[in-house]
PDB file of N, CA and C in Angstrom:
ATOM      1  N   UNK A   1       0.853  -1.143   0.007  1.00  0.00           N
ATOM      2  CA  UNK A   1       0.026  -0.043   0.014  1.00  0.00           C
ATOM      3  C   UNK A   1       0.880   1.218  -0.031  1.00  0.00           C
ATOM      4  N   UNK A   2       0.440   2.238  -0.696  1.00  0.00           N
ATOM      5  CA  UNK A   2       1.111   3.528  -0.784  1.00  0.00           C
ATOM      6  C   UNK A   2       1.263   4.161   0.592  1.00  0.00           C
ATOM      7  N   UNK A   3       2.344   4.926   0.748  1.00  0.00           N
ATOM      8  CA  UNK A   3       2.546   5.666   1.980  1.00  0.00           C
ATOM      9  C   UNK A   3       1.369   6.722   2.146  1.00  0.00           C
ATOM     10  N   UNK A   4       1.011   6.897   3.405  1.00  0.00           N
ATOM     11  CA  UNK A   4      -0.160   7.804   3.791  1.00  0.00           C
ATOM     12  C   UNK A   4       0.122   9.211   3.182  1.00  0.00           C
ATOM     13  N   UNK A   5       1.313   9.720   3.356  1.00  0.00           N
ATOM     14  CA  UNK A   5       1.562  11.113   2.866  1.00  0.00           C
ATOM     15  C   UNK A   5       1.341  11.197   1.333  1.00  0.00           C
ATOM     16  N   UNK A   6       1.743  10.120   0.630  1.00  0.00           N
ATOM     17  CA  UNK A   6       1.554  10.147  -0.828  1.00  0.00           C
ATOM     18  C   UNK A   6       0.053  10.043  -1.180  1.00  0.00           C
ATOM     19  N   UNK A   7      -0.645   9.245  -0.451  1.00  0.00           N
ATOM     20  CA  UNK A   7      -2.125   9.078  -0.643  1.00  0.00           C
ATOM     21  C   UNK A   7      -2.769  10.400  -0.431  1.00  0.00           C
ATOM     22  N   UNK A   8      -2.428  11.099   0.636  1.00  0.00           N
ATOM     23  CA  UNK A   8      -3.043  12.378   0.948  1.00  0.00           C
ATOM     24  C   UNK A   8      -2.732  13.344  -0.188  1.00  0.00           C
ATOM     25  N   UNK A   9      -1.522  13.325  -0.647  1.00  0.00           N
ATOM     26  CA  UNK A   9      -1.158  14.268  -1.767  1.00  0.00           C
ATOM     27  C   UNK A   9      -2.021  14.033  -2.984  1.00  0.00           C
ATOM     28  N   UNK A  10      -2.093  12.749  -3.360  1.00  0.00           N
ATOM     29  CA  UNK A  10      -2.907  12.425  -4.524  1.00  0.00           C
ATOM     30  C   UNK A  10      -4.340  12.658  -4.345  1.00  0.00           C
ATOM     31  N   UNK A  11      -4.897  12.509  -3.144  1.00  0.00           N
ATOM     32  CA  UNK A  11      -6.241  12.709  -2.893  1.00  0.00           C
ATOM     33  C   UNK A  11      -6.486  14.237  -2.931  1.00  0.00           C
ATOM     34  N   UNK A  12      -5.596  14.997  -2.435  1.00  0.00           N
ATOM     35  CA  UNK A  12      -5.641  16.429  -2.552  1.00  0.00           C
ATOM     36  C   UNK A  12      -5.733  16.905  -3.977  1.00  0.00           C
ATOM     37  N   UNK A  13      -4.985  16.246  -4.805  1.00  0.00           N
ATOM     38  CA  UNK A  13      -5.052  16.533  -6.296  1.00  0.00           C
ATOM     39  C   UNK A  13      -6.394  16.308  -6.826  1.00  0.00           C
ATOM     40  N   UNK A  14      -6.946  15.230  -6.421  1.00  0.00           N
ATOM     41  CA  UNK A  14      -8.297  14.872  -6.874  1.00  0.00           C
ATOM     42  C   UNK A  14      -9.346  15.868  -6.324  1.00  0.00           C
ATOM     43  N   UNK A  15      -9.227  16.294  -5.146  1.00  0.00           N
ATOM     44  CA  UNK A  15     -10.129  17.380  -4.581  1.00  0.00           C
ATOM     45  C   UNK A  15      -9.928  18.637  -5.290  1.00  0.00           C
ATOM     46  N   UNK A  16      -8.713  18.917  -5.706  1.00  0.00           N
ATOM     47  CA  UNK A  16      -8.498  20.187  -6.486  1.00  0.00           C
ATOM     48  C   UNK A  16      -9.189  20.084  -7.817  1.00  0.00           C
ATOM     49  N   UNK A  17      -9.256  18.926  -8.418  1.00  0.00           N
ATOM     50  CA  UNK A  17     -10.006  18.747  -9.637  1.00  0.00           C
ATOM     51  C   UNK A  17     -11.488  18.952  -9.415  1.00  0.00           C
ATOM     52  N   UNK A  18     -11.987  18.564  -8.270  1.00  0.00           N
ATOM     53  CA  UNK A  18     -13.360  18.749  -7.866  1.00  0.00           C
ATOM     54  C   UNK A  18     -13.686  20.244  -7.776  1.00  0.00           C
ATOM     55  N   UNK A  19     -12.891  20.982  -7.051  1.00  0.00           N
ATOM     56  CA  UNK A  19     -12.942  22.376  -6.869  1.00  0.00           C
ATOM     57  C   UNK A  19     -14.279  23.124  -6.922  1.00  0.00           C
ATOM     58  N   UNK A  20     -15.112  22.768  -5.908  1.00  0.00           N
ATOM     59  CA  UNK A  20     -16.516  23.240  -5.906  1.00  0.00           C
ATOM     60  C   UNK A  20     -16.582  24.774  -5.708  1.00  0.00           C
ATOM     61  N   UNK A  21     -15.538  25.432  -5.253  1.00  0.00           N
ATOM     62  CA  UNK A  21     -15.619  26.948  -5.138  1.00  0.00           C
ATOM     63  C   UNK A  21     -14.776  27.663  -6.182  1.00  0.00           C
ATOM     64  N   UNK A  22     -14.268  26.886  -7.139  1.00  0.00           N
ATOM     65  CA  UNK A  22     -13.565  27.445  -8.272  1.00  0.00           C
ATOM     66  C   UNK A  22     -12.401  28.350  -7.908  1.00  0.00           C
ATOM     67  N   UNK A  23     -11.515  27.915  -7.123  1.00  0.00           N
ATOM     68  CA  UNK A  23     -10.355  28.715  -6.686  1.00  0.00           C
ATOM     69  C   UNK A  23      -9.043  28.210  -7.230  1.00  0.00           C
ATOM     70  N   UNK A  24      -8.967  26.974  -7.663  1.00  0.00           N
ATOM     71  CA  UNK A  24      -7.737  26.376  -7.954  1.00  0.00           C
ATOM     72  C   UNK A  24      -6.949  27.102  -9.090  1.00  0.00           C
ATOM     73  N   UNK A  25      -7.764  27.482 -10.182  1.00  0.00           N
ATOM     74  CA  UNK A  25      -7.066  28.246 -11.208  1.00  0.00           C
ATOM     75  C   UNK A  25      -6.418  29.539 -10.743  1.00  0.00           C
ATOM     76  N   UNK A  26      -7.189  30.223  -9.875  1.00  0.00           N
ATOM     77  CA  UNK A  26      -6.576  31.516  -9.361  1.00  0.00           C
ATOM     78  C   UNK A  26      -5.348  31.229  -8.506  1.00  0.00           C
ATOM     79  N   UNK A  27      -5.350  30.203  -7.706  1.00  0.00           N
ATOM     80  CA  UNK A  27      -4.204  29.803  -6.948  1.00  0.00           C
ATOM     81  C   UNK A  27      -3.039  29.524  -7.832  1.00  0.00           C
ATOM     82  N   UNK A  28      -3.318  28.694  -8.871  1.00  0.00           N
ATOM     83  CA  UNK A  28      -2.265  28.414  -9.821  1.00  0.00           C
ATOM     84  C   UNK A  28      -1.667  29.703 -10.456  1.00  0.00           C
ATOM     85  N   UNK A  29      -2.511  30.534 -10.933  1.00  0.00           N
ATOM     86  CA  UNK A  29      -2.089  31.782 -11.604  1.00  0.00           C
ATOM     87  C   UNK A  29      -1.249  32.638 -10.684  1.00  0.00           C
ATOM     88  N   UNK A  30      -1.553  32.612  -9.371  1.00  0.00           N
ATOM     89  CA  UNK A  30      -0.853  33.414  -8.440  1.00  0.00           C
ATOM     90  C   UNK A  30       0.340  32.750  -7.800  1.00  0.00           C
ATOM     91  N   UNK A  31       0.559  31.512  -8.205  1.00  0.00           N
ATOM     92  CA  UNK A  31       1.697  30.740  -7.646  1.00  0.00           C
ATOM     93  C   UNK A  31       1.516  30.357  -6.224  1.00  0.00           C
ATOM     94  N   UNK A  32       0.311  30.266  -5.764  1.00  0.00           N
ATOM     95  CA  UNK A  32       0.067  29.967  -4.343  1.00  0.00           C
ATOM     96  C   UNK A  32      -0.127  28.442  -4.250  1.00  0.00           C
ATOM     97  N   UNK A  33       0.099  27.957  -3.028  1.00  0.00           N
ATOM     98  CA  UNK A  33      -0.045  26.451  -2.754  1.00  0.00           C
ATOM     99  C   UNK A  33      -1.525  26.009  -3.102  1.00  0.00           C
ATOM    100  N   UNK A  34      -1.647  24.828  -3.660  1.00  0.00           N
ATOM    101  CA  UNK A  34      -2.894  24.282  -4.020  1.00  0.00           C
ATOM    102  C   UNK A  34      -3.370  23.437  -2.817  1.00  0.00           C
ATOM    103  N   UNK A  35      -3.686  24.086  -1.742  1.00  0.00           N
ATOM    104  CA  UNK A  35      -4.109  23.414  -0.532  1.00  0.00           C
ATOM    105  C   UNK A  35      -5.487  23.815   0.040  1.00  0.00           C
ATOM    106  N   UNK A  36      -6.316  24.411  -0.868  1.00  0.00           N
ATOM    107  CA  UNK A  36      -7.571  24.785  -0.437  1.00  0.00           C
ATOM    108  C   UNK A  36      -8.489  23.729   0.128  1.00  0.00           C
ATOM    109  N   UNK A  37      -8.319  22.498  -0.347  1.00  0.00           N
ATOM    110  CA  UNK A  37      -9.176  21.368   0.126  1.00  0.00           C
ATOM    111  C   UNK A  37      -8.438  20.384   0.879  1.00  0.00           C
ATOM    112  N   UNK A  38      -7.165  20.579   1.131  1.00  0.00           N
ATOM    113  CA  UNK A  38      -6.258  19.626   1.750  1.00  0.00           C
ATOM    114  C   UNK A  38      -6.805  19.225   3.217  1.00  0.00           C
ATOM    115  N   UNK A  39      -7.565  20.046   3.865  1.00  0.00           N
ATOM    116  CA  UNK A  39      -7.990  19.662   5.174  1.00  0.00           C
ATOM    117  C   UNK A  39      -9.069  18.617   5.172  1.00  0.00           C
ATOM    118  N   UNK A  40      -9.661  18.415   3.953  1.00  0.00           N
ATOM    119  CA  UNK A  40     -10.709  17.393   3.786  1.00  0.00           C
ATOM    120  C   UNK A  40     -10.149  16.036   3.492  1.00  0.00           C
ATOM    121  N   UNK A  41      -8.925  15.971   2.997  1.00  0.00           N
ATOM    122  CA  UNK A  41      -8.434  14.770   2.537  1.00  0.00           C
ATOM    123  C   UNK A  41      -8.201  13.643   3.590  1.00  0.00           C
ATOM    124  N   UNK A  42      -7.701  14.055   4.857  1.00  0.00           N
ATOM    125  CA  UNK A  42      -7.576  12.945   5.872  1.00  0.00           C
ATOM    126  C   UNK A  42      -8.884  12.290   6.221  1.00  0.00           C
ATOM    127  N   UNK A  43      -9.995  13.042   6.324  1.00  0.00           N
ATOM    128  CA  UNK A  43     -11.306  12.455   6.673  1.00  0.00           C
ATOM    129  C   UNK A  43     -11.808  11.534   5.550  1.00  0.00           C
ATOM    130  N   UNK A  44     -11.605  11.987   4.273  1.00  0.00           N
ATOM    131  CA  UNK A  44     -12.064  11.160   3.185  1.00  0.00           C
ATOM    132  C   UNK A  44     -11.209   9.869   3.115  1.00  0.00           C
ATOM    133  N   UNK A  45      -9.848  10.068   3.317  1.00  0.00           N
ATOM    134  CA  UNK A  45      -8.999   8.861   3.313  1.00  0.00           C
ATOM    135  C   UNK A  45      -9.372   7.940   4.402  1.00  0.00           C
ATOM    136  N   UNK A  46      -9.713   8.434   5.561  1.00  0.00           N
ATOM    137  CA  UNK A  46     -10.116   7.561   6.608  1.00  0.00           C
ATOM    138  C   UNK A  46     -11.432   6.796   6.257  1.00  0.00           C
ATOM    139  N   UNK A  47     -12.336   7.461   5.606  1.00  0.00           N
ATOM    140  CA  UNK A  47     -13.563   6.778   5.185  1.00  0.00           C
ATOM    141  C   UNK A  47     -13.171   5.614   4.212  1.00  0.00           C
ATOM    142  N   UNK A  48     -12.281   5.892   3.232  1.00  0.00           N
ATOM    143  CA  UNK A  48     -11.839   4.941   2.214  1.00  0.00           C
ATOM    144  C   UNK A  48     -11.222   3.741   2.962  1.00  0.00           C
ATOM    145  N   UNK A  49     -10.317   4.019   3.959  1.00  0.00           N
ATOM    146  CA  UNK A  49      -9.645   2.963   4.635  1.00  0.00           C
ATOM    147  C   UNK A  49     -10.590   2.111   5.412  1.00  0.00           C
ATOM    148  N   UNK A  50     -11.822   2.642   5.753  1.00  0.00           N
ATOM    149  CA  UNK A  50     -12.920   1.804   6.413  1.00  0.00           C
ATOM    150  C   UNK A  50     -13.841   1.215   5.409  1.00  0.00           C
ATOM    151  N   UNK A  51     -13.414   1.195   4.186  1.00  0.00           N
ATOM    152  CA  UNK A  51     -14.174   0.570   3.085  1.00  0.00           C
ATOM    153  C   UNK A  51     -15.461   1.287   2.760  1.00  0.00           C
ATOM    154  N   UNK A  52     -15.474   2.599   2.853  1.00  0.00           N
ATOM    155  CA  UNK A  52     -16.681   3.330   2.415  1.00  0.00           C
ATOM    156  C   UNK A  52     -16.855   3.210   0.954  1.00  0.00           C
ATOM    157  N   UNK A  53     -18.119   3.112   0.585  1.00  0.00           N
ATOM    158  CA  UNK A  53     -18.441   2.969  -0.879  1.00  0.00           C
ATOM    159  C   UNK A  53     -18.615   4.375  -1.514  1.00  0.00           C
ATOM    160  N   UNK A  54     -18.906   4.379  -2.807  1.00  0.00           N
ATOM    161  CA  UNK A  54     -19.061   5.646  -3.523  1.00  0.00           C
ATOM    162  C   UNK A  54     -20.191   6.462  -2.932  1.00  0.00           C
ATOM    163  N   UNK A  55     -21.311   5.906  -2.508  1.00  0.00           N
ATOM    164  CA  UNK A  55     -22.351   6.653  -1.936  1.00  0.00           C
ATOM    165  C   UNK A  55     -21.863   7.423  -0.624  1.00  0.00           C
ATOM    166  N   UNK A  56     -21.104   6.709   0.156  1.00  0.00           N
ATOM    167  CA  UNK A  56     -20.602   7.322   1.414  1.00  0.00           C
ATOM    168  C   UNK A  56     -19.668   8.465   1.097  1.00  0.00           C
ATOM    169  N   UNK A  57     -18.827   8.262   0.128  1.00  0.00           N
ATOM    170  CA  UNK A  57     -17.910   9.341  -0.278  1.00  0.00           C
ATOM    171  C   UNK A  57     -18.697  10.560  -0.826  1.00  0.00           C
ATOM    172  N   UNK A  58     -19.711  10.246  -1.648  1.00  0.00           N
ATOM    173  CA  UNK A  58     -20.546  11.335  -2.235  1.00  0.00           C
ATOM    174  C   UNK A  58     -21.245  12.069  -1.105  1.00  0.00           C
ATOM    175  N   UNK A  59     -21.722  11.323  -0.065  1.00  0.00           N
ATOM    176  CA  UNK A  59     -22.403  11.937   1.051  1.00  0.00           C
ATOM    177  C   UNK A  59     -21.459  12.876   1.807  1.00  0.00           C
ATOM    178  N   UNK A  60     -20.171  12.418   1.943  1.00  0.00           N
ATOM    179  CA  UNK A  60     -19.200  13.227   2.595  1.00  0.00           C
ATOM    180  C   UNK A  60     -18.903  14.503   1.851  1.00  0.00           C
ATOM    181  N   UNK A  61     -18.724  14.390   0.552  1.00  0.00           N
ATOM    182  CA  UNK A  61     -18.533  15.537  -0.291  1.00  0.00           C
ATOM    183  C   UNK A  61     -19.589  16.535  -0.201  1.00  0.00           C
ATOM    184  N   UNK A  62     -20.818  15.994  -0.285  1.00  0.00           N
ATOM    185  CA  UNK A  62     -22.005  16.837  -0.150  1.00  0.00           C
ATOM    186  C   UNK A  62     -22.056  17.526   1.239  1.00  0.00           C
ATOM    187  N   UNK A  63     -21.738  16.805   2.253  1.00  0.00           N
ATOM    188  CA  UNK A  63     -21.647  17.384   3.589  1.00  0.00           C
ATOM    189  C   UNK A  63     -20.632  18.471   3.684  1.00  0.00           C
ATOM    190  N   UNK A  64     -19.534  18.334   3.119  1.00  0.00           N
ATOM    191  CA  UNK A  64     -18.465  19.327   3.076  1.00  0.00           C
ATOM    192  C   UNK A  64     -18.967  20.569   2.416  1.00  0.00           C
ATOM    193  N   UNK A  65     -19.622  20.409   1.273  1.00  0.00           N
ATOM    194  CA  UNK A  65     -20.171  21.528   0.537  1.00  0.00           C
ATOM    195  C   UNK A  65     -21.286  22.279   1.286  1.00  0.00           C
ATOM    196  N   UNK A  66     -22.187  21.550   1.823  1.00  0.00           N
ATOM    197  CA  UNK A  66     -23.352  22.240   2.512  1.00  0.00           C
ATOM    198  C   UNK A  66     -22.953  22.755   3.928  1.00  0.00           C
ATOM    199  N   UNK A  67     -22.212  21.885   4.670  1.00  0.00           N
ATOM    200  CA  UNK A  67     -21.941  22.303   6.116  1.00  0.00           C
ATOM    201  C   UNK A  67     -20.696  23.161   6.236  1.00  0.00           C
ATOM    202  N   UNK A  68     -19.722  22.955   5.454  1.00  0.00           N
ATOM    203  CA  UNK A  68     -18.465  23.654   5.635  1.00  0.00           C
ATOM    204  C   UNK A  68     -18.329  24.864   4.708  1.00  0.00           C
ATOM    205  N   UNK A  69     -18.845  24.728   3.489  1.00  0.00           N
ATOM    206  CA  UNK A  69     -18.760  25.813   2.502  1.00  0.00           C
ATOM    207  C   UNK A  69     -20.033  26.580   2.384  1.00  0.00           C
ATOM    208  N   UNK A  70     -21.111  26.073   2.971  1.00  0.00           N
ATOM    209  CA  UNK A  70     -22.401  26.636   2.918  1.00  0.00           C
ATOM    210  C   UNK A  70     -22.889  26.942   1.525  1.00  0.00           C
ATOM    211  N   UNK A  71     -22.696  26.000   0.686  1.00  0.00           N
ATOM    212  CA  UNK A  71     -23.155  26.015  -0.734  1.00  0.00           C
ATOM    213  C   UNK A  71     -24.155  24.899  -0.961  1.00  0.00           C
ATOM    214  N   UNK A  72     -24.740  24.846  -2.052  1.00  0.00           N
ATOM    215  CA  UNK A  72     -25.700  23.756  -2.408  1.00  0.00           C
ATOM    216  C   UNK A  72     -24.993  22.704  -3.144  1.00  0.00           C
ATOM    217  N   UNK A  73     -25.109  21.466  -2.679  1.00  0.00           N
ATOM    218  CA  UNK A  73     -24.433  20.318  -3.254  1.00  0.00           C
ATOM    219  C   UNK A  73     -25.332  19.809  -4.444  1.00  0.00           C
ATOM    220  N   UNK A  74     -24.704  19.231  -5.458  1.00  0.00           N
ATOM    221  CA  UNK A  74     -25.467  18.549  -6.484  1.00  0.00           C
ATOM    222  C   UNK A  74     -25.032  17.100  -6.465  1.00  0.00           C
ATOM    223  N   UNK A  75     -26.003  16.228  -6.298  1.00  0.00           N
ATOM    224  CA  UNK A  75     -25.709  14.773  -6.193  1.00  0.00           C
ATOM    225  C   UNK A  75     -24.925  14.218  -7.345  1.00  0.00           C
ATOM    226  N   UNK A  76     -25.287  14.663  -8.609  1.00  0.00           N
ATOM    227  CA  UNK A  76     -24.601  14.235  -9.695  1.00  0.00           C
ATOM    228  C   UNK A  76     -23.105  14.510  -9.677  1.00  0.00           C
ATOM    229  N   UNK A  77     -22.745  15.763  -9.384  1.00  0.00           N
ATOM    230  CA  UNK A  77     -21.296  16.157  -9.263  1.00  0.00           C
ATOM    231  C   UNK A  77     -20.612  15.404  -8.257  1.00  0.00           C
ATOM    232  N   UNK A  78     -21.187  15.378  -7.067  1.00  0.00           N
ATOM    233  CA  UNK A  78     -20.547  14.706  -5.939  1.00  0.00           C
ATOM    234  C   UNK A  78     -20.476  13.197  -6.220  1.00  0.00           C
ATOM    235  N   UNK A  79     -21.434  12.510  -6.829  1.00  0.00           N
ATOM    236  CA  UNK A  79     -21.333  11.162  -7.159  1.00  0.00           C
ATOM    237  C   UNK A  79     -20.242  10.914  -8.212  1.00  0.00           C
ATOM    238  N   UNK A  80     -20.185  11.748  -9.203  1.00  0.00           N
ATOM    239  CA  UNK A  80     -19.110  11.637 -10.218  1.00  0.00           C
ATOM    240  C   UNK A  80     -17.729  11.681  -9.545  1.00  0.00           C
ATOM    241  N   UNK A  81     -17.533  12.672  -8.616  1.00  0.00           N
ATOM    242  CA  UNK A  81     -16.248  12.845  -8.013  1.00  0.00           C
ATOM    243  C   UNK A  81     -15.947  11.673  -7.079  1.00  0.00           C
ATOM    244  N   UNK A  82     -16.965  11.236  -6.411  1.00  0.00           N
ATOM    245  CA  UNK A  82     -16.807  10.145  -5.470  1.00  0.00           C
ATOM    246  C   UNK A  82     -16.351   8.848  -6.249  1.00  0.00           C
ATOM    247  N   UNK A  83     -16.933   8.662  -7.426  1.00  0.00           N
ATOM    248  CA  UNK A  83     -16.529   7.510  -8.211  1.00  0.00           C
ATOM    249  C   UNK A  83     -15.117   7.624  -8.619  1.00  0.00           C
ATOM    250  N   UNK A  84     -14.603   8.783  -8.998  1.00  0.00           N
ATOM    251  CA  UNK A  84     -13.221   8.962  -9.318  1.00  0.00           C
ATOM    252  C   UNK A  84     -12.328   8.666  -8.112  1.00  0.00           C
ATOM    253  N   UNK A  85     -12.763   9.250  -7.010  1.00  0.00           N
ATOM    254  CA  UNK A  85     -11.911   8.994  -5.728  1.00  0.00           C
ATOM    255  C   UNK A  85     -11.871   7.559  -5.400  1.00  0.00           C
ATOM    256  N   UNK A  86     -12.970   6.796  -5.447  1.00  0.00           N
ATOM    257  CA  UNK A  86     -13.009   5.407  -5.145  1.00  0.00           C
ATOM    258  C   UNK A  86     -12.162   4.616  -6.113  1.00  0.00           C
ATOM    259  N   UNK A  87     -12.236   4.889  -7.421  1.00  0.00           N
ATOM    260  CA  UNK A  87     -11.494   4.215  -8.434  1.00  0.00           C
ATOM    261  C   UNK A  87      -9.977   4.365  -8.176  1.00  0.00           C
ATOM    262  N   UNK A  88      -9.585   5.659  -7.892  1.00  0.00           N
ATOM    263  CA  UNK A  88      -8.225   6.002  -7.577  1.00  0.00           C
ATOM    264  C   UNK A  88      -7.774   5.165  -6.344  1.00  0.00           C
ATOM    265  N   UNK A  89      -8.577   5.111  -5.271  1.00  0.00           N
ATOM    266  CA  UNK A  89      -8.178   4.421  -4.052  1.00  0.00           C
ATOM    267  C   UNK A  89      -8.061   2.945  -4.300  1.00  0.00           C
ATOM    268  N   UNK A  90      -8.915   2.386  -5.074  1.00  0.00           N
ATOM    269  CA  UNK A  90      -8.905   0.975  -5.305  1.00  0.00           C
ATOM    270  C   UNK A  90      -7.629   0.670  -6.134  1.00  0.00           C
ATOM    271  N   UNK A  91      -7.198   1.516  -7.025  1.00  0.00           N
ATOM    272  CA  UNK A  91      -5.964   1.295  -7.835  1.00  0.00           C
ATOM    273  C   UNK A  91      -4.732   1.324  -6.889  1.00  0.00           C
ATOM    274  N   UNK A  92      -4.842   2.071  -5.771  1.00  0.00           N
ATOM    275  CA  UNK A  92      -3.710   2.195  -4.864  1.00  0.00           C
ATOM    276  C   UNK A  92      -3.584   0.976  -3.847  1.00  0.00           C
ATOM    277  N   UNK A  93      -4.689   0.374  -3.538  1.00  0.00           N
ATOM    278  CA  UNK A  93      -4.717  -0.653  -2.492  1.00  0.00           C
ATOM    279  C   UNK A  93      -4.824  -2.061  -3.150  1.00  0.00           C
ATOM    280  N   UNK A  94      -5.043  -2.124  -4.394  1.00  0.00           N
ATOM    281  CA  UNK A  94      -5.154  -3.510  -5.052  1.00  0.00           C
ATOM    282  C   UNK A  94      -3.736  -4.126  -5.056  1.00  0.00           C
ATOM    283  N   UNK A  95      -3.719  -5.428  -4.812  1.00  0.00           N
ATOM    284  CA  UNK A  95      -2.442  -6.176  -4.842  1.00  0.00           C
ATOM    285  C   UNK A  95      -1.770  -6.144  -6.167  1.00  0.00           C
TER     286      UNK A  95
END
């Protein structure tokens, strides 16, 4: 299994692709760290390590959007991103 630090980095990259508040491009342009969503990576990784399925990850992404960002979540977007995250994780933990 990949090292935790590397998993968190890769998961952060996936969360940056998700970018629900559309800040990543601005951060890139200004040469700032791409860490806007990094605080969410440990919790999501913890769910994955406990065998959370795509629905549970989508629920967590929706919770982050609604509770932490105070925005409206869209199930389709969160489900798509959850699927990508779960596929990535499975590729990392498969023998």
